[in-house]
């Protein structure tokens, strides 16, 4: 069993830790940006047809953070209808799940979980 000091050494050496911290920072910035500009309705009005190209990455990042991504999903449904709204929300959730899986696999390697049982 690894000591606390070994775990801390592994954590601060881990690119996964810095990736998670980066994702949290980007999520906080995006949540603040969307809120300060007046929400998704303003984004859609300003960008028109290009708004989904912005809302899906915002949804993806927010889904990986503790910030509410459900509001983006609800906005997609309200603004684009059932079919397109569902597709856009699904892309956001699916992309987030894929990235979270990748972070989990990387964390397993960084923390050498197979050897520290």
JSON list of C-alpha atoms in Angstrom, two decimals:
[
{"chain": "A", "resi": 1, "resn": "UNK", "atom": "CA", "xyz": [0.00, 0.00, 0.00]},
{"chain": "A", "resi": 2, "resn": "UNK", "atom": "CA", "xyz": [1.35, 3.41, -0.96]},
{"chain": "A", "resi": 3, "resn": "UNK", "atom": "CA", "xyz": [1.94, 6.04, 1.67]},
{"chain": "A", "resi": 4, "resn": "UNK", "atom": "CA", "xyz": [0.23, 9.41, 1.69]},
{"chain": "A", "resi": 5, "resn": "UNK", "atom": "CA", "xyz": [3.48, 11.04, 0.58]},
{"chain": "A", "resi": 6, "resn": "UNK", "atom": "CA", "xyz": [3.75, 8.73, -2.43]},
{"chain": "A", "resi": 7, "resn": "UNK", "atom": "CA", "xyz": [0.15, 9.51, -3.41]},
{"chain": "A", "resi": 8, "resn": "UNK", "atom": "CA", "xyz": [0.79, 13.26, -3.18]},
{"chain": "A", "resi": 9, "resn": "UNK", "atom": "CA", "xyz": [3.91, 12.86, -5.29]},
{"chain": "A", "resi": 10, "resn": "UNK", "atom": "CA", "xyz": [1.94, 10.94, -7.90]},
{"chain": "A", "resi": 11, "resn": "UNK", "atom": "CA", "xyz": [-0.89, 13.50, -7.81]},
{"chain": "A", "resi": 12, "resn": "UNK", "atom": "CA", "xyz": [1.34, 16.51, -8.40]},
{"chain": "A", "resi": 13, "resn": "UNK", "atom": "CA", "xyz": [3.21, 14.67, -11.14]},
{"chain": "A", "resi": 14, "resn": "UNK", "atom": "CA", "xyz": [-0.04, 13.69, -12.84]},
{"chain": "A", "resi": 15, "resn": "UNK", "atom": "CA", "xyz": [-1.14, 15.46, -16.03]},
{"chain": "A", "resi": 16, "resn": "UNK", "atom": "CA", "xyz": [-4.66, 14.31, -15.13]},
{"chain": "A", "resi": 17, "resn": "UNK", "atom": "CA", "xyz": [-4.73, 16.57, -12.07]},
{"chain": "A", "resi": 18, "resn": "UNK", "atom": "CA", "xyz": [-3.77, 19.58, -14.17]},
{"chain": "A", "resi": 19, "resn": "UNK", "atom": "CA", "xyz": [-6.30, 18.57, -16.83]},
{"chain": "A", "resi": 20, "resn": "UNK", "atom": "CA", "xyz": [-9.10, 18.42, -14.27]},
{"chain": "A", "resi": 21, "resn": "UNK", "atom": "CA", "xyz": [-8.08, 21.77, -12.77]},
{"chain": "A", "resi": 22, "resn": "UNK", "atom": "CA", "xyz": [-7.98, 23.26, -16.28]},
{"chain": "A", "resi": 23, "resn": "UNK", "atom": "CA", "xyz": [-11.42, 21.89, -17.12]},
{"chain": "A", "resi": 24, "resn": "UNK", "atom": "CA", "xyz": [-12.82, 23.33, -13.89]},
{"chain": "A", "resi": 25, "resn": "UNK", "atom": "CA", "xyz": [-11.34, 26.74, -14.67]},
{"chain": "A", "resi": 26, "resn": "UNK", "atom": "CA", "xyz": [-12.66, 26.72, -18.23]},
{"chain": "A", "resi": 27, "resn": "UNK", "atom": "CA", "xyz": [-16.07, 25.61, -16.92]},
{"chain": "A", "resi": 28, "resn": "UNK", "atom": "CA", "xyz": [-16.16, 28.46, -14.41]},
{"chain": "A", "resi": 29, "resn": "UNK", "atom": "CA", "xyz": [-15.18, 30.97, -17.10]},
{"chain": "A", "resi": 30, "resn": "UNK", "atom": "CA", "xyz": [-17.80, 29.64, -19.53]},
{"chain": "A", "resi": 31, "resn": "UNK", "atom": "CA", "xyz": [-20.54, 29.60, -16.89]},
{"chain": "A", "resi": 32, "resn": "UNK", "atom": "CA", "xyz": [-19.72, 33.19, -15.96]},
{"chain": "A", "resi": 33, "resn": "UNK", "atom": "CA", "xyz": [-19.50, 34.25, -19.63]},
{"chain": "A", "resi": 34, "resn": "UNK", "atom": "CA", "xyz": [-22.86, 32.76, -20.57]},
{"chain": "A", "resi": 35, "resn": "UNK", "atom": "CA", "xyz": [-24.51, 34.25, -17.49]},
{"chain": "A", "resi": 36, "resn": "UNK", "atom": "CA", "xyz": [-22.96, 37.69, -17.93]},
{"chain": "A", "resi": 37, "resn": "UNK", "atom": "CA", "xyz": [-23.95, 37.96, -21.59]},
{"chain": "A", "resi": 38, "resn": "UNK", "atom": "CA", "xyz": [-27.61, 37.29, -20.82]},
{"chain": "A", "resi": 39, "resn": "UNK", "atom": "CA", "xyz": [-27.84, 33.53, -21.24]},
{"chain": "A", "resi": 40, "resn": "UNK", "atom": "CA", "xyz": [-28.23, 31.19, -24.17]},
{"chain": "A", "resi": 41, "resn": "UNK", "atom": "CA", "xyz": [-31.02, 33.26, -25.74]},
{"chain": "A", "resi": 42, "resn": "UNK", "atom": "CA", "xyz": [-28.63, 36.17, -26.26]},
{"chain": "A", "resi": 43, "resn": "UNK", "atom": "CA", "xyz": [-25.99, 33.81, -27.63]},
{"chain": "A", "resi": 44, "resn": "UNK", "atom": "CA", "xyz": [-28.49, 32.37, -30.10]},
{"chain": "A", "resi": 45, "resn": "UNK", "atom": "CA", "xyz": [-29.71, 35.83, -31.12]},
{"chain": "A", "resi": 46, "resn": "UNK", "atom": "CA", "xyz": [-26.16, 37.13, -31.60]},
{"chain": "A", "resi": 47, "resn": "UNK", "atom": "CA", "xyz": [-24.78, 34.11, -33.48]},
{"chain": "A", "resi": 48, "resn": "UNK", "atom": "CA", "xyz": [-27.86, 32.85, -35.29]},
{"chain": "A", "resi": 49, "resn": "UNK", "atom": "CA", "xyz": [-27.18, 29.55, -37.05]},
{"chain": "A", "resi": 50, "resn": "UNK", "atom": "CA", "xyz": [-23.65, 29.33, -35.69]},
{"chain": "A", "resi": 51, "resn": "UNK", "atom": "CA", "xyz": [-24.88, 29.15, -32.07]},
{"chain": "A", "resi": 52, "resn": "UNK", "atom": "CA", "xyz": [-24.95, 25.31, -31.95]},
{"chain": "A", "resi": 53, "resn": "UNK", "atom": "CA", "xyz": [-21.24, 25.31, -32.79]},
{"chain": "A", "resi": 54, "resn": "UNK", "atom": "CA", "xyz": [-20.76, 27.23, -29.54]},
{"chain": "A", "resi": 55, "resn": "UNK", "atom": "CA", "xyz": [-23.43, 25.64, -27.34]},
{"chain": "A", "resi": 56, "resn": "UNK", "atom": "CA", "xyz": [-22.24, 22.06, -27.85]},
{"chain": "A", "resi": 57, "resn": "UNK", "atom": "CA", "xyz": [-18.66, 22.74, -26.62]},
{"chain": "A", "resi": 58, "resn": "UNK", "atom": "CA", "xyz": [-20.07, 24.82, -23.75]},
{"chain": "A", "resi": 59, "resn": "UNK", "atom": "CA", "xyz": [-22.38, 21.92, -22.86]},
{"chain": "A", "resi": 60, "resn": "UNK", "atom": "CA", "xyz": [-19.49, 19.47, -23.13]},
{"chain": "A", "resi": 61, "resn": "UNK", "atom": "CA", "xyz": [-17.25, 21.42, -20.76]},
{"chain": "A", "resi": 62, "resn": "UNK", "atom": "CA", "xyz": [-20.02, 22.23, -18.27]},
{"chain": "A", "resi": 63, "resn": "UNK", "atom": "CA", "xyz": [-21.09, 18.58, -18.18]},
{"chain": "A", "resi": 64, "resn": "UNK", "atom": "CA", "xyz": [-17.61, 17.70, -16.91]},
{"chain": "A", "resi": 65, "resn": "UNK", "atom": "CA", "xyz": [-17.77, 20.25, -14.09]},
{"chain": "A", "resi": 66, "resn": "UNK", "atom": "CA", "xyz": [-20.05, 20.84, -11.12]},
{"chain": "A", "resi": 67, "resn": "UNK", "atom": "CA", "xyz": [-21.61, 23.79, -12.97]},
{"chain": "A", "resi": 68, "resn": "UNK", "atom": "CA", "xyz": [-25.14, 23.19, -14.32]},
{"chain": "A", "resi": 69, "resn": "UNK", "atom": "CA", "xyz": [-25.10, 21.81, -17.85]},
{"chain": "A", "resi": 70, "resn": "UNK", "atom": "CA", "xyz": [-28.81, 20.99, -17.74]},
{"chain": "A", "resi": 71, "resn": "UNK", "atom": "CA", "xyz": [-29.64, 24.59, -18.56]},
{"chain": "A", "resi": 72, "resn": "UNK", "atom": "CA", "xyz": [-27.78, 24.25, -21.86]},
{"chain": "A", "resi": 73, "resn": "UNK", "atom": "CA", "xyz": [-29.69, 21.05, -22.58]},
{"chain": "A", "resi": 74, "resn": "UNK", "atom": "CA", "xyz": [-33.03, 22.68, -21.79]},
{"chain": "A", "resi": 75, "resn": "UNK", "atom": "CA", "xyz": [-32.06, 25.69, -23.90]},
{"chain": "A", "resi": 76, "resn": "UNK", "atom": "CA", "xyz": [-31.19, 23.44, -26.84]},
{"chain": "A", "resi": 77, "resn": "UNK", "atom": "CA", "xyz": [-34.61, 21.84, -26.65]},
{"chain": "A", "resi": 78, "resn": "UNK", "atom": "CA", "xyz": [-36.41, 25.17, -26.31]},
{"chain": "A", "resi": 79, "resn": "UNK", "atom": "CA", "xyz": [-34.51, 26.92, -29.10]},
{"chain": "A", "resi": 80, "resn": "UNK", "atom": "CA", "xyz": [-34.06, 24.15, -31.66]},
{"chain": "A", "resi": 81, "resn": "UNK", "atom": "CA", "xyz": [-37.00, 21.81, -31.07]},
{"chain": "A", "resi": 82, "resn": "UNK", "atom": "CA", "xyz": [-37.15, 18.19, -30.04]},
{"chain": "A", "resi": 83, "resn": "UNK", "atom": "CA", "xyz": [-35.06, 16.52, -32.75]},
{"chain": "A", "resi": 84, "resn": "UNK", "atom": "CA", "xyz": [-32.22, 19.02, -33.16]},
{"chain": "A", "resi": 85, "resn": "UNK", "atom": "CA", "xyz": [-32.24, 19.98, -29.46]},
{"chain": "A", "resi": 86, "resn": "UNK", "atom": "CA", "xyz": [-31.94, 16.33, -28.47]},
{"chain": "A", "resi": 87, "resn": "UNK", "atom": "CA", "xyz": [-29.13, 15.77, -30.97]},
{"chain": "A", "resi": 88, "resn": "UNK", "atom": "CA", "xyz": [-27.19, 18.80, -29.74]},
{"chain": "A", "resi": 89, "resn": "UNK", "atom": "CA", "xyz": [-27.64, 17.85, -26.09]},
{"chain": "A", "resi": 90, "resn": "UNK", "atom": "CA", "xyz": [-26.69, 14.25, -26.81]},
{"chain": "A", "resi": 91, "resn": "UNK", "atom": "CA", "xyz": [-23.49, 15.43, -28.53]},
{"chain": "A", "resi": 92, "resn": "UNK", "atom": "CA", "xyz": [-22.59, 17.52, -25.48]},
{"chain": "A", "resi": 93, "resn": "UNK", "atom": "CA", "xyz": [-23.24, 14.70, -22.99]},
{"chain": "A", "resi": 94, "resn": "UNK", "atom": "CA", "xyz": [-21.59, 12.08, -25.18]},
{"chain": "A", "resi": 95, "resn": "UNK", "atom": "CA", "xyz": [-18.45, 14.18, -25.71]},
{"chain": "A", "resi": 96, "resn": "UNK", "atom": "CA", "xyz": [-18.23, 14.87, -21.98]},
{"chain": "A", "resi": 97, "resn": "UNK", "atom": "CA", "xyz": [-18.57, 11.18, -21.16]},
{"chain": "A", "resi": 98, "resn": "UNK", "atom": "CA", "xyz": [-15.86, 10.31, -23.69]},
{"chain": "A", "resi": 99, "resn": "UNK", "atom": "CA", "xyz": [-13.47, 12.88, -22.20]},
{"chain": "A", "resi": 100, "resn": "UNK", "atom": "CA", "xyz": [-14.26, 11.78, -18.64]},
{"chain": "A", "resi": 101, "resn": "UNK", "atom": "CA", "xyz": [-13.53, 8.17, -19.61]},
{"chain": "A", "resi": 102, "resn": "UNK", "atom": "CA", "xyz": [-10.21, 9.28, -21.09]},
{"chain": "A", "resi": 103, "resn": "UNK", "atom": "CA", "xyz": [-9.36, 11.19, -17.91]},
{"chain": "A", "resi": 104, "resn": "UNK", "atom": "CA", "xyz": [-10.20, 8.11, -15.85]},
{"chain": "A", "resi": 105, "resn": "UNK", "atom": "CA", "xyz": [-7.94, 5.91, -17.95]},
{"chain": "A", "resi": 106, "resn": "UNK", "atom": "CA", "xyz": [-5.15, 8.45, -17.73]},
{"chain": "A", "resi": 107, "resn": "UNK", "atom": "CA", "xyz": [-5.59, 8.75, -13.96]},
{"chain": "A", "resi": 108, "resn": "UNK", "atom": "CA", "xyz": [-5.31, 4.97, -13.68]},
{"chain": "A", "resi": 109, "resn": "UNK", "atom": "CA", "xyz": [-1.97, 5.16, -15.45]},
{"chain": "A", "resi": 110, "resn": "UNK", "atom": "CA", "xyz": [-0.76, 8.25, -13.54]},
{"chain": "A", "resi": 111, "resn": "UNK", "atom": "CA", "xyz": [-1.58, 6.80, -10.14]},
{"chain": "A", "resi": 112, "resn": "UNK", "atom": "CA", "xyz": [-0.36, 3.31, -11.04]},
{"chain": "A", "resi": 113, "resn": "UNK", "atom": "CA", "xyz": [-3.55, 1.81, -9.66]},
{"chain": "A", "resi": 114, "resn": "UNK", "atom": "CA", "xyz": [-2.69, -1.66, -10.89]},
{"chain": "A", "resi": 115, "resn": "UNK", "atom": "CA", "xyz": [0.39, -1.76, -8.65]},
{"chain": "A", "resi": 116, "resn": "UNK", "atom": "CA", "xyz": [-1.05, 0.00, -5.55]},
{"chain": "A", "resi": 117, "resn": "UNK", "atom": "CA", "xyz": [-3.67, -2.41, -4.27]}
]
